[in-house]
Coordinates of C-alpha atoms in Angstrom, one line a residue:
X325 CA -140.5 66.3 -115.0
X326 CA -143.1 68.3 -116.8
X327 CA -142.1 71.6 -118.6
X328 CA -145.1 74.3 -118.8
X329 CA -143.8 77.4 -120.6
X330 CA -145.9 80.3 -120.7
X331 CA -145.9 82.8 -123.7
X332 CA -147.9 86.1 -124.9
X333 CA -147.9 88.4 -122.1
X334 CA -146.8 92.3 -122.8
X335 CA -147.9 95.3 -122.0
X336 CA -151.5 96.4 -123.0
X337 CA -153.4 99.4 -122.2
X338 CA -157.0 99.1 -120.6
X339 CA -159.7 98.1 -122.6
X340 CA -157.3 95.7 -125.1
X341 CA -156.4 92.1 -125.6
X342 CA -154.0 89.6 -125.1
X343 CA -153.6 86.5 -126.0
X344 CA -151.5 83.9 -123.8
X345 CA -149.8 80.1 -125.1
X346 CA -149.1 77.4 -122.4
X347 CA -146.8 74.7 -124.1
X348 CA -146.3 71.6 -122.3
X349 CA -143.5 69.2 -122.6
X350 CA -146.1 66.3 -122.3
X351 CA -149.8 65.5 -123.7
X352 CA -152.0 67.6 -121.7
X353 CA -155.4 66.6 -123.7
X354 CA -156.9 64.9 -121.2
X355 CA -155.6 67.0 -118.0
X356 CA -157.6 69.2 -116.2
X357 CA -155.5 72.4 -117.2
X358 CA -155.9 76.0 -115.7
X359 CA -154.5 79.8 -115.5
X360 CA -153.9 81.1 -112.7
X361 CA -152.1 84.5 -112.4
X362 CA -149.7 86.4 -109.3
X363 CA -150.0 90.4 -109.3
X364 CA -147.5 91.5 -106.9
X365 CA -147.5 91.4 -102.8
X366 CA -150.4 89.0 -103.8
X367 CA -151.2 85.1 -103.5
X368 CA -151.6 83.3 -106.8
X369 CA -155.1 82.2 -107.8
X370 CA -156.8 80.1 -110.3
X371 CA -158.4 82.6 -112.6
X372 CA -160.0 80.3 -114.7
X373 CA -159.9 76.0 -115.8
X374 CA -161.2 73.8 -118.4
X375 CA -161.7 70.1 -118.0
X376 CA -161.0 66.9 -119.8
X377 CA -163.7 67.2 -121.4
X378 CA -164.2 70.7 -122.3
X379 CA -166.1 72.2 -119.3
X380 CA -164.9 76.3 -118.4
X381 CA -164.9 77.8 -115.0
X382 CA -163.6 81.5 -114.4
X383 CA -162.8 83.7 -111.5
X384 CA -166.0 85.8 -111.5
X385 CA -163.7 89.1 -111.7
X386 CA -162.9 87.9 -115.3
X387 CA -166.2 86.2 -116.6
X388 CA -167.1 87.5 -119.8
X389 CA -164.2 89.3 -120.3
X390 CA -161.1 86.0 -120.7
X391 CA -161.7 82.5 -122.2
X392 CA -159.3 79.4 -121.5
X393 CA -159.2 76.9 -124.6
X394 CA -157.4 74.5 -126.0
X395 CA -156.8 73.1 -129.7
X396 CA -154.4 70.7 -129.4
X397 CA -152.6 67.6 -127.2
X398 CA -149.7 69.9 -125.8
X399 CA -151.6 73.9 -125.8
X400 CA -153.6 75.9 -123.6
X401 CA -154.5 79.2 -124.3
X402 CA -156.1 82.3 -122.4
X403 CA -157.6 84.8 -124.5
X404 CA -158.3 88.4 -122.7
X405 CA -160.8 91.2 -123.8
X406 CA -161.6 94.2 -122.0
X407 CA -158.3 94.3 -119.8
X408 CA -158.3 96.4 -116.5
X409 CA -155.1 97.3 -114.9
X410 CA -156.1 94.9 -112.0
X411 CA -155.5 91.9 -114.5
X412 CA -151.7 93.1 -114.2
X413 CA -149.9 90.0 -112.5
X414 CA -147.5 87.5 -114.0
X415 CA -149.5 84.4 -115.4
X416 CA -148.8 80.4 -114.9
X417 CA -150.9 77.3 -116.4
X418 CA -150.7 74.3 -114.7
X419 CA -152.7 70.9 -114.1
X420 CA -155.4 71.7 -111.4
X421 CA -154.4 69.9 -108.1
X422 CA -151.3 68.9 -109.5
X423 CA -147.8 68.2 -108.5
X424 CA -146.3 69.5 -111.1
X425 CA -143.9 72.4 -111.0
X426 CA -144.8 76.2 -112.5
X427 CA -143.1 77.5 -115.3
X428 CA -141.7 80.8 -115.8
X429 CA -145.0 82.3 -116.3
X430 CA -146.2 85.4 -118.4
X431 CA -146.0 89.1 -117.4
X432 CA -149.1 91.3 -118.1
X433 CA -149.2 94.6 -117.7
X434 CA -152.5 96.9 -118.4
X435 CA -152.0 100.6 -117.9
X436 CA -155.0 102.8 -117.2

């Protein structure tokens, strides 16, 4: 069973930055890996994913403005600039189109 556990998430006001951690209990360097975030009364979506090979694709709400990365085997990261209280959701990585289960996830909260 893979273990994702997200970190990072708080409480920012609009217009700041946060920077979220996915650590996974297996090497994750050559998995397509994404974000994807749940604000409430809402369905999850994939917010944004990077490939095996390093390739980036975001929600077009949050182009320009978040970057997913990754630096090692086991991270995945999400950097986000210029928050907007509509980013406020709780926040999950995972494999894309994967079976694996979701972690705990993140809360973000941006106040206006």
């Amino acid at each position: 069973q893979v273990r994702l556990v997200e970190s990072g998430g708080g409480l920012a006001q609009a217009g700041g930055s946060l920077r979220l951690s996915c650590t996974a209990s297996v090497n994750i360097f050559r998995v397509n890996m994404g974000w994807y975030r749940q604000a409430s009364g809402k369905q999850r979506e994939l917010v944004a994913s990077i490939t095996r090979d390093g390739r980036t694709n975001y929600l077009d709400s949050v182009k320009g403005r978040f970057t997913i990365s990754r630096d090692d085997a086991f991270a995945v990261y999400l950097q986000m600039n210029s928050l907007k209280p509509e980013d406020t959701a709780v926040y999950y990585c995972n494999a894309i189109s994967s079976s694996w289960g979701w972690g705990q996830g993140t809360q973000v909260t941006v106040s206006s």
